[in-house]
mmCIF file of C-alpha atoms in Angstrom:
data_model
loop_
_atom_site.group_PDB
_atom_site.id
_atom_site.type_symbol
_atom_site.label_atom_id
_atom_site.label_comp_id
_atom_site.label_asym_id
_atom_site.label_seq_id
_atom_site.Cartn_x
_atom_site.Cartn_y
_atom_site.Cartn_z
ATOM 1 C CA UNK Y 1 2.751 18.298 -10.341
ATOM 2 C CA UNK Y 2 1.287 15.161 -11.911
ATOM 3 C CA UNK Y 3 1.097 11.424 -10.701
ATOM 4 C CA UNK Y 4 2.939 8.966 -12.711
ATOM 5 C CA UNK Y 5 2.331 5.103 -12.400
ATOM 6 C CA UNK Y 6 5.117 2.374 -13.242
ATOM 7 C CA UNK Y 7 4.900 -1.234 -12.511
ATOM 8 C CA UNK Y 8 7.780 -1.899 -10.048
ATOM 9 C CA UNK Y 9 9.262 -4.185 -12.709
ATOM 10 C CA UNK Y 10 10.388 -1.027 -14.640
ATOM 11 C CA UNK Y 11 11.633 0.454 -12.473
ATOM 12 C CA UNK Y 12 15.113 1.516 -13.169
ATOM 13 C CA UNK Y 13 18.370 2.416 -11.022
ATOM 14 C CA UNK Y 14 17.975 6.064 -11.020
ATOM 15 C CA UNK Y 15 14.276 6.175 -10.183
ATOM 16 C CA UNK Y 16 14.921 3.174 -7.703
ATOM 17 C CA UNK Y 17 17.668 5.775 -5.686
ATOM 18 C CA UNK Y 18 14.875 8.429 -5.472
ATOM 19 C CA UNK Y 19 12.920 5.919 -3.884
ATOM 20 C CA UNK Y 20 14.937 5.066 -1.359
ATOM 21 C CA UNK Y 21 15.786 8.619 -0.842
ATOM 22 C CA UNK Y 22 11.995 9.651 -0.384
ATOM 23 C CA UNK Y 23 11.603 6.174 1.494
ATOM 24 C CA UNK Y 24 14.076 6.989 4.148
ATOM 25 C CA UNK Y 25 13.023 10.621 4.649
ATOM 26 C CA UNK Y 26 9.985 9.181 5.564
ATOM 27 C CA UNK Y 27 10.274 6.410 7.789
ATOM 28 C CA UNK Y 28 12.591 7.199 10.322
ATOM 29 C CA UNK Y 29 11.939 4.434 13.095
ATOM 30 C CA UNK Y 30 14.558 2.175 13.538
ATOM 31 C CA UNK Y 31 12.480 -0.757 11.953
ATOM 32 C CA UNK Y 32 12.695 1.123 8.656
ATOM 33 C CA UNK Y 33 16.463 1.337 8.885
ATOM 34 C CA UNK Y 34 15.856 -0.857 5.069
ATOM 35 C CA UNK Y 35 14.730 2.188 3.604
ATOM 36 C CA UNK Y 36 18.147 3.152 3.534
ATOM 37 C CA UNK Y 37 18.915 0.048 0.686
ATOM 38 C CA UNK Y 38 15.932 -0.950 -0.770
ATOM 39 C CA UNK Y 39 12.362 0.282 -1.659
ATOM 40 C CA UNK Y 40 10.120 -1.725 0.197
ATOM 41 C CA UNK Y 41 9.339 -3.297 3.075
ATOM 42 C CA UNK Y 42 8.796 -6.798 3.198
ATOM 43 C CA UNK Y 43 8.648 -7.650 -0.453
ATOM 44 C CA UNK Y 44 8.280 -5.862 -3.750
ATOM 45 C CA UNK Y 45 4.760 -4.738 -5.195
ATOM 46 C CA UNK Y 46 3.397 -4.868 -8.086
ATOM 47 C CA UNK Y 47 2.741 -0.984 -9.017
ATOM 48 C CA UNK Y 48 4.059 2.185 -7.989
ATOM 49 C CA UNK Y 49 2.535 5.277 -8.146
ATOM 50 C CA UNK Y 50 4.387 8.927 -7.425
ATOM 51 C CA UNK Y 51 4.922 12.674 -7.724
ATOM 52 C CA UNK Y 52 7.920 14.596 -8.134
ATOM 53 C CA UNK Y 53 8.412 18.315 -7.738
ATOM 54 C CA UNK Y 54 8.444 19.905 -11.389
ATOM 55 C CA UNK Y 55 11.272 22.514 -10.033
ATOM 56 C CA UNK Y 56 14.120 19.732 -8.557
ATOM 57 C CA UNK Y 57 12.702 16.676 -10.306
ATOM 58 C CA UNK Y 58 12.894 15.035 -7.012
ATOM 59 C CA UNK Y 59 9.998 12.812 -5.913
ATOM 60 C CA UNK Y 60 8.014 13.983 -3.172
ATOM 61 C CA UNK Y 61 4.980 11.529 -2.687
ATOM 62 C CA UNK Y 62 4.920 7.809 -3.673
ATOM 63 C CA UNK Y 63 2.270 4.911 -2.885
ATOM 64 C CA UNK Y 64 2.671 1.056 -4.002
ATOM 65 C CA UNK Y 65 0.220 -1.888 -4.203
ATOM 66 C CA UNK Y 66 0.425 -5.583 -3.488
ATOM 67 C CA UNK Y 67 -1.823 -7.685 -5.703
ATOM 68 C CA UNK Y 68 -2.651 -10.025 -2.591
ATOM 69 C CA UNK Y 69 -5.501 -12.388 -1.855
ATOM 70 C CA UNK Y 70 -7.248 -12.672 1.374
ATOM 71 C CA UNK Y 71 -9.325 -15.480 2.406
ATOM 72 C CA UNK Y 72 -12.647 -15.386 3.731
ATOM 73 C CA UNK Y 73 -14.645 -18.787 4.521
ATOM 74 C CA UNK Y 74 -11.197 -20.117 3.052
ATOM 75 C CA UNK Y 75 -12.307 -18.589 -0.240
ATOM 76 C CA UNK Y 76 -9.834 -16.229 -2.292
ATOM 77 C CA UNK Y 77 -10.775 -12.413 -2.454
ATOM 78 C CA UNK Y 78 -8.538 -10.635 -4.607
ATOM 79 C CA UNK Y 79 -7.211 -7.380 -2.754
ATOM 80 C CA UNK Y 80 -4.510 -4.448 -3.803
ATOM 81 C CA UNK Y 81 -2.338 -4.324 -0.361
ATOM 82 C CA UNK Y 82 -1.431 -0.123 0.212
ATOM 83 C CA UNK Y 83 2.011 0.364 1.119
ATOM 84 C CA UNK Y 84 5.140 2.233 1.522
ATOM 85 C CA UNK Y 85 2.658 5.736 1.802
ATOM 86 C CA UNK Y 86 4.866 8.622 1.887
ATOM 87 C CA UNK Y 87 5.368 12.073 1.263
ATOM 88 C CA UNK Y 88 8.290 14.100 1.839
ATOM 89 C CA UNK Y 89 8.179 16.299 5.070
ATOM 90 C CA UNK Y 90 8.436 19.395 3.071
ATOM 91 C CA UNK Y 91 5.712 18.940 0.973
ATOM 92 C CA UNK Y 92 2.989 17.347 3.249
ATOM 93 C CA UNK Y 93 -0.501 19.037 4.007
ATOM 94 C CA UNK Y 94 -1.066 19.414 -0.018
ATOM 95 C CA UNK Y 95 -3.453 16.667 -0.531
ATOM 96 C CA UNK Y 96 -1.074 14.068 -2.138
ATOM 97 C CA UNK Y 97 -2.100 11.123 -0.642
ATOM 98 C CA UNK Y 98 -5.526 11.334 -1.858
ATOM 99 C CA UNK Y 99 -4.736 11.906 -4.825
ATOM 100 C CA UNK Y 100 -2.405 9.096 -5.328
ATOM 101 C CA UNK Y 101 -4.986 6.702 -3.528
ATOM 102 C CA UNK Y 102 -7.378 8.311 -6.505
ATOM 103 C CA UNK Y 103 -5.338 7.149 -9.014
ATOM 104 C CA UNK Y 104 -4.458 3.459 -7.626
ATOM 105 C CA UNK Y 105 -7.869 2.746 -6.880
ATOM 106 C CA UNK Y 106 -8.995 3.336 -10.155
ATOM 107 C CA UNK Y 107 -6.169 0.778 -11.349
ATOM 108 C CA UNK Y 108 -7.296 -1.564 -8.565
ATOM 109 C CA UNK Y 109 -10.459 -1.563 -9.964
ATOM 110 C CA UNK Y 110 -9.428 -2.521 -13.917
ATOM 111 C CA UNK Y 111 -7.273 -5.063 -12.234
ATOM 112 C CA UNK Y 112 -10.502 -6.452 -11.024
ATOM 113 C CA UNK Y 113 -9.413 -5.836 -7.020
ATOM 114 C CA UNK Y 114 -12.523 -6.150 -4.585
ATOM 115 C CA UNK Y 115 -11.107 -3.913 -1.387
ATOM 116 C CA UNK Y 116 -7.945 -1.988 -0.998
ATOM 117 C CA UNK Y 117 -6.250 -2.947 2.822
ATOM 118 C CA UNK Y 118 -3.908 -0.700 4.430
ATOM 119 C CA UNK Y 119 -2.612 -0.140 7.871
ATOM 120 C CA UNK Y 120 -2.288 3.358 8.580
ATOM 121 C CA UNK Y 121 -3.829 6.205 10.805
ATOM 122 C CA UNK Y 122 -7.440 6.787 10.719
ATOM 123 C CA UNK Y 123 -7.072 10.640 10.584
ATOM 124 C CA UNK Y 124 -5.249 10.294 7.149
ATOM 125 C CA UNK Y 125 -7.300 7.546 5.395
ATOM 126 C CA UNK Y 126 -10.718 7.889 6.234
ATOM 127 C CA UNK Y 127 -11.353 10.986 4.299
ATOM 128 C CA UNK Y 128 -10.376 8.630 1.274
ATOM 129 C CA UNK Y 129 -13.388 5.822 2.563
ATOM 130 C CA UNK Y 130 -11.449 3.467 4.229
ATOM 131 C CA UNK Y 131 -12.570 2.238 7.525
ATOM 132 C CA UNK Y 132 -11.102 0.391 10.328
ATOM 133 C CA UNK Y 133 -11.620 -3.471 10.849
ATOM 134 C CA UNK Y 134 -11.106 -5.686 13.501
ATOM 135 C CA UNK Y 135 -11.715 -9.450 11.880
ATOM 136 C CA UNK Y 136 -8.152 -9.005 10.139
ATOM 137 C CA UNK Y 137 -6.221 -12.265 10.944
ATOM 138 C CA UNK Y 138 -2.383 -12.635 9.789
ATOM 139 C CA UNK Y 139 -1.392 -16.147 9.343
ATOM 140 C CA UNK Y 140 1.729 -17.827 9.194
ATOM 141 C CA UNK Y 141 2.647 -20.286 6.264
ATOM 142 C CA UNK Y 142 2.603 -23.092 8.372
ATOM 143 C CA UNK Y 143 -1.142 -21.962 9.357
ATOM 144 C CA UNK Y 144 -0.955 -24.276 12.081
ATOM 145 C CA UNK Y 145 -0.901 -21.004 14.552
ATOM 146 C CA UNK Y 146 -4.676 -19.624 15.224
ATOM 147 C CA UNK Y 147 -3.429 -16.396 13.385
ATOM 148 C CA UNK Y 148 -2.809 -12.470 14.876
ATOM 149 C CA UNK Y 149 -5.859 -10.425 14.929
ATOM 150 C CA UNK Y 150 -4.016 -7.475 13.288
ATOM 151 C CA UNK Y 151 -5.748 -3.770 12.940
ATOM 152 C CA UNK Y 152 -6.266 -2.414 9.200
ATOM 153 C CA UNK Y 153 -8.104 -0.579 6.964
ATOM 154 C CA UNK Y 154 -10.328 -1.711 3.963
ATOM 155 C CA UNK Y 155 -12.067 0.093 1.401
ATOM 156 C CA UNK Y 156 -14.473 -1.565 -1.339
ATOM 157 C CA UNK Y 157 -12.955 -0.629 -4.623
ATOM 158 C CA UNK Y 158 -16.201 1.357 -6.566
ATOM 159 C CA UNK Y 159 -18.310 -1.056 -8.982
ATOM 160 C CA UNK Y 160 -17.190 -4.434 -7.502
ATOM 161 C CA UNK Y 161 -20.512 -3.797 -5.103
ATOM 162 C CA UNK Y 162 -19.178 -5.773 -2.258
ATOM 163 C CA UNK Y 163 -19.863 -5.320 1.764
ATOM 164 C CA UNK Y 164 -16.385 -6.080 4.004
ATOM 165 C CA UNK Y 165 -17.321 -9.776 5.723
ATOM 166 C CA UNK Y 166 -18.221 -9.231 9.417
ATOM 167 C CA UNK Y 167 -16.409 -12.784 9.765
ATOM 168 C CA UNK Y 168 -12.958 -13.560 9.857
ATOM 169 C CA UNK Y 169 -10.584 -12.630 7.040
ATOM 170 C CA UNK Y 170 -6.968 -13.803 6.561
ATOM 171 C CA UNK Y 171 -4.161 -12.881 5.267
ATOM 172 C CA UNK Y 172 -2.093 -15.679 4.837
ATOM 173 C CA UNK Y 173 2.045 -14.686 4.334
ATOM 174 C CA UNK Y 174 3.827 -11.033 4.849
ATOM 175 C CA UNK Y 175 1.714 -7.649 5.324
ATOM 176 C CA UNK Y 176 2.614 -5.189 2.954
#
Protein backbone atom coordinates (compact mmCIF):
# COMPACT_ATOMS: atom_id res chain seq x y z
CA UNK A 1 0.00 0.00 0.00
CA UNK A 2 1.43 3.48 -0.56
CA UNK A 3 0.45 7.01 0.86
CA UNK A 4 -0.76 9.47 -1.58
CA UNK A 5 -1.01 13.30 -0.78
CA UNK A 6 -3.60 15.75 -2.57
CA UNK A 7 -4.33 19.22 -1.58
CA UNK A 8 -8.05 19.19 -0.58
CA UNK A 9 -8.64 21.61 -3.47
CA UNK A 10 -8.29 18.62 -5.90
CA UNK A 11 -10.06 16.72 -4.60
CA UNK A 12 -12.68 15.33 -6.82
CA UNK A 13 -16.34 13.75 -6.37
CA UNK A 14 -15.36 10.21 -6.45
CA UNK A 15 -12.40 10.46 -4.08
CA UNK A 16 -14.53 12.99 -1.94
CA UNK A 17 -17.39 9.82 -1.51
CA UNK A 18 -14.54 7.53 -0.27
CA UNK A 19 -13.89 10.03 2.17
CA UNK A 20 -16.90 10.28 3.61
CA UNK A 21 -17.26 6.61 3.47
CA UNK A 22 -13.90 6.01 5.47
CA UNK A 23 -14.94 9.22 7.56
CA UNK A 24 -18.12 7.76 8.80
CA UNK A 25 -16.78 4.25 9.47
CA UNK A 26 -14.70 5.92 11.71
CA UNK A 27 -16.37 8.31 13.77
CA UNK A 28 -19.37 6.91 14.97
CA UNK A 29 -20.43 9.33 17.93
CA UNK A 30 -23.33 11.17 17.34
CA UNK A 31 -21.31 14.52 17.02
CA UNK A 32 -19.79 13.09 13.84
CA UNK A 33 -23.21 12.38 12.39
CA UNK A 34 -21.44 15.12 9.38
CA UNK A 35 -19.30 12.47 8.35
CA UNK A 36 -22.14 11.10 6.73
CA UNK A 37 -22.16 14.44 4.05
CA UNK A 38 -19.06 15.99 4.11
CA UNK A 39 -15.29 15.34 4.79
CA UNK A 40 -14.42 17.35 7.57
CA UNK A 41 -15.21 18.60 10.60
CA UNK A 42 -15.37 22.10 11.18
CA UNK A 43 -13.85 23.44 8.03
CA UNK A 44 -11.83 22.17 5.11
CA UNK A 45 -7.89 21.70 5.28
CA UNK A 46 -5.48 22.39 3.29
CA UNK A 47 -3.84 18.78 2.48
CA UNK A 48 -4.91 15.36 2.62
CA UNK A 49 -2.96 12.53 2.93
CA UNK A 50 -4.29 8.62 2.53
CA UNK A 51 -4.00 4.91 1.77
CA UNK A 52 -6.17 2.70 -0.03
CA UNK A 53 -6.14 -1.07 -0.14
CA UNK A 54 -4.35 -2.15 -3.54
CA UNK A 55 -7.00 -5.25 -3.73
CA UNK A 56 -10.63 -3.07 -3.47
CA UNK A 57 -9.15 0.35 -4.21
CA UNK A 58 -10.99 1.49 -1.23
CA UNK A 59 -9.26 3.89 1.17
CA UNK A 60 -8.44 2.62 4.42
CA UNK A 61 -6.37 5.35 6.34
CA UNK A 62 -6.53 9.14 5.73
CA UNK A 63 -5.00 12.22 7.79
CA UNK A 64 -5.54 16.11 6.87
CA UNK A 65 -3.78 19.34 7.96
CA UNK A 66 -4.89 22.85 8.76
CA UNK A 67 -2.32 25.49 7.90
CA UNK A 68 -3.29 27.48 11.21
CA UNK A 69 -1.47 30.06 13.27
CA UNK A 70 -1.32 30.12 16.95
CA UNK A 71 -0.38 33.00 18.97
CA UNK A 72 2.03 33.15 21.61
CA UNK A 73 2.90 36.63 23.42
CA UNK A 74 0.22 37.71 20.68
CA UNK A 75 2.86 36.79 18.11
CA UNK A 76 1.92 34.43 15.03
CA UNK A 77 3.48 30.82 15.04
CA UNK A 78 2.70 29.08 12.01
CA UNK A 79 1.29 25.47 12.88
CA UNK A 80 -0.17 22.39 10.56
CA UNK A 81 -3.53 21.53 12.69
CA UNK A 82 -3.87 17.21 12.53
CA UNK A 83 -7.23 16.18 11.80
CA UNK A 84 -9.87 13.90 10.67
CA UNK A 85 -7.18 10.73 11.77
CA UNK A 86 -8.69 7.61 10.69
CA UNK A 87 -8.28 4.23 9.68
CA UNK A 88 -10.78 1.80 8.78
CA UNK A 89 -11.67 -0.78 11.58
CA UNK A 90 -10.53 -3.59 9.47
CA UNK A 91 -7.29 -2.52 8.81
CA UNK A 92 -6.10 -0.92 12.15
CA UNK A 93 -3.02 -2.25 14.24
CA UNK A 94 -0.76 -2.01 10.85
CA UNK A 95 1.12 1.06 11.62
CA UNK A 96 -0.77 3.53 9.31
CA UNK A 97 -0.99 6.36 11.30
CA UNK A 98 2.61 6.74 11.69
CA UNK A 99 3.25 6.48 8.65
CA UNK A 100 0.91 9.02 7.37
CA UNK A 101 2.04 11.45 10.27
CA UNK A 102 5.70 10.57 8.54
CA UNK A 103 4.74 11.79 5.47
CA UNK A 104 2.74 15.12 6.58
CA UNK A 105 5.35 16.15 8.79
CA UNK A 106 7.83 16.15 6.30
CA UNK A 107 5.38 18.47 4.17
CA UNK A 108 4.81 20.54 7.31
CA UNK A 109 8.22 21.12 7.44
CA UNK A 110 8.80 22.47 3.51
CA UNK A 111 5.74 24.47 4.25
CA UNK A 112 7.87 26.08 6.84
CA UNK A 113 5.31 24.80 9.91
CA UNK A 114 7.00 25.17 13.47
CA UNK A 115 4.78 22.36 15.58
CA UNK A 116 2.13 20.02 14.41
CA UNK A 117 -1.16 20.24 17.16
CA UNK A 118 -3.54 17.52 17.43
CA UNK A 119 -6.04 16.35 19.91
CA UNK A 120 -6.04 12.78 20.17
CA UNK A 121 -5.11 9.87 22.65
CA UNK A 122 -1.76 9.76 24.11
CA UNK A 123 -1.37 5.95 23.57
CA UNK A 124 -1.61 6.52 19.72
CA UNK A 125 0.49 9.71 19.23
CA UNK A 126 3.24 9.69 21.45
CA UNK A 127 5.15 6.98 19.79
CA UNK A 128 5.15 9.59 16.80
CA UNK A 129 6.81 12.55 19.46
CA UNK A 130 3.98 14.40 20.27
CA UNK A 131 3.38 15.30 23.80
CA UNK A 132 0.57 16.56 25.79
CA UNK A 133 0.16 20.35 26.74
CA UNK A 134 -1.80 22.11 29.05
CA UNK A 135 -1.22 26.10 28.11
CA UNK A 136 -3.58 25.45 24.96
CA UNK A 137 -6.20 28.31 25.06
CA UNK A 138 -9.19 28.35 22.37
CA UNK A 139 -10.48 31.74 21.77
CA UNK A 140 -13.49 33.02 20.39
CA UNK A 141 -13.49 35.71 17.52
CA UNK A 142 -14.82 38.19 19.62
CA UNK A 143 -11.71 37.42 22.06
CA UNK A 144 -13.42 39.30 24.58
CA UNK A 145 -13.95 35.75 26.55
CA UNK A 146 -10.63 34.77 28.71
CA UNK A 147 -10.42 31.69 26.30
CA UNK A 148 -10.93 27.55 27.11
CA UNK A 149 -7.88 25.92 28.35
CA UNK A 150 -8.33 23.01 25.88
CA UNK A 151 -6.01 19.63 26.07
CA UNK A 152 -3.74 18.86 22.85
CA UNK A 153 -0.85 17.59 21.53
CA UNK A 154 2.21 19.38 19.89
CA UNK A 155 5.14 18.17 18.23
CA UNK A 156 8.16 20.47 16.93
CA UNK A 157 8.35 19.80 13.26
CA UNK A 158 12.40 18.52 12.80
CA UNK A 159 14.88 21.48 11.72
CA UNK A 160 12.68 24.46 12.78
CA UNK A 161 14.74 23.92 16.35
CA UNK A 162 12.02 25.32 18.45
CA UNK A 163 11.01 24.42 22.32
CA UNK A 164 6.84 24.43 22.86
CA UNK A 165 6.32 27.95 25.06
CA UNK A 166 5.65 27.03 28.73
CA UNK A 167 3.29 30.25 28.49
CA UNK A 168 0.04 30.57 27.11
CA UNK A 169 -0.73 29.74 23.49
CA UNK A 170 -3.95 30.50 21.56
CA UNK A 171 -5.74 29.42 19.11
CA UNK A 172 -7.88 31.97 18.00
CA UNK A 173 -11.19 30.54 15.68
CA UNK A 174 -12.37 26.66 15.12
CA UNK A 175 -10.11 23.53 16.24
CA UNK A 176 -9.49 21.32 13.56
Amino acid sequence: MTIEYIKDSAVEETLNQQLITLLSACFTKPSDERFKTQRYYNEMPAHRWYIKDSTSNRLVAHLAVHEKHVYHNAKPIVIGGIAEVCVHPEHRGQGYVKQLLEHAHIKMAQLGMQYSILFGRDEVYSSSGYKRVTNFFLMDKSMLMPGTNISAMVRPIPLQGRAWPTSRVELRGLTF
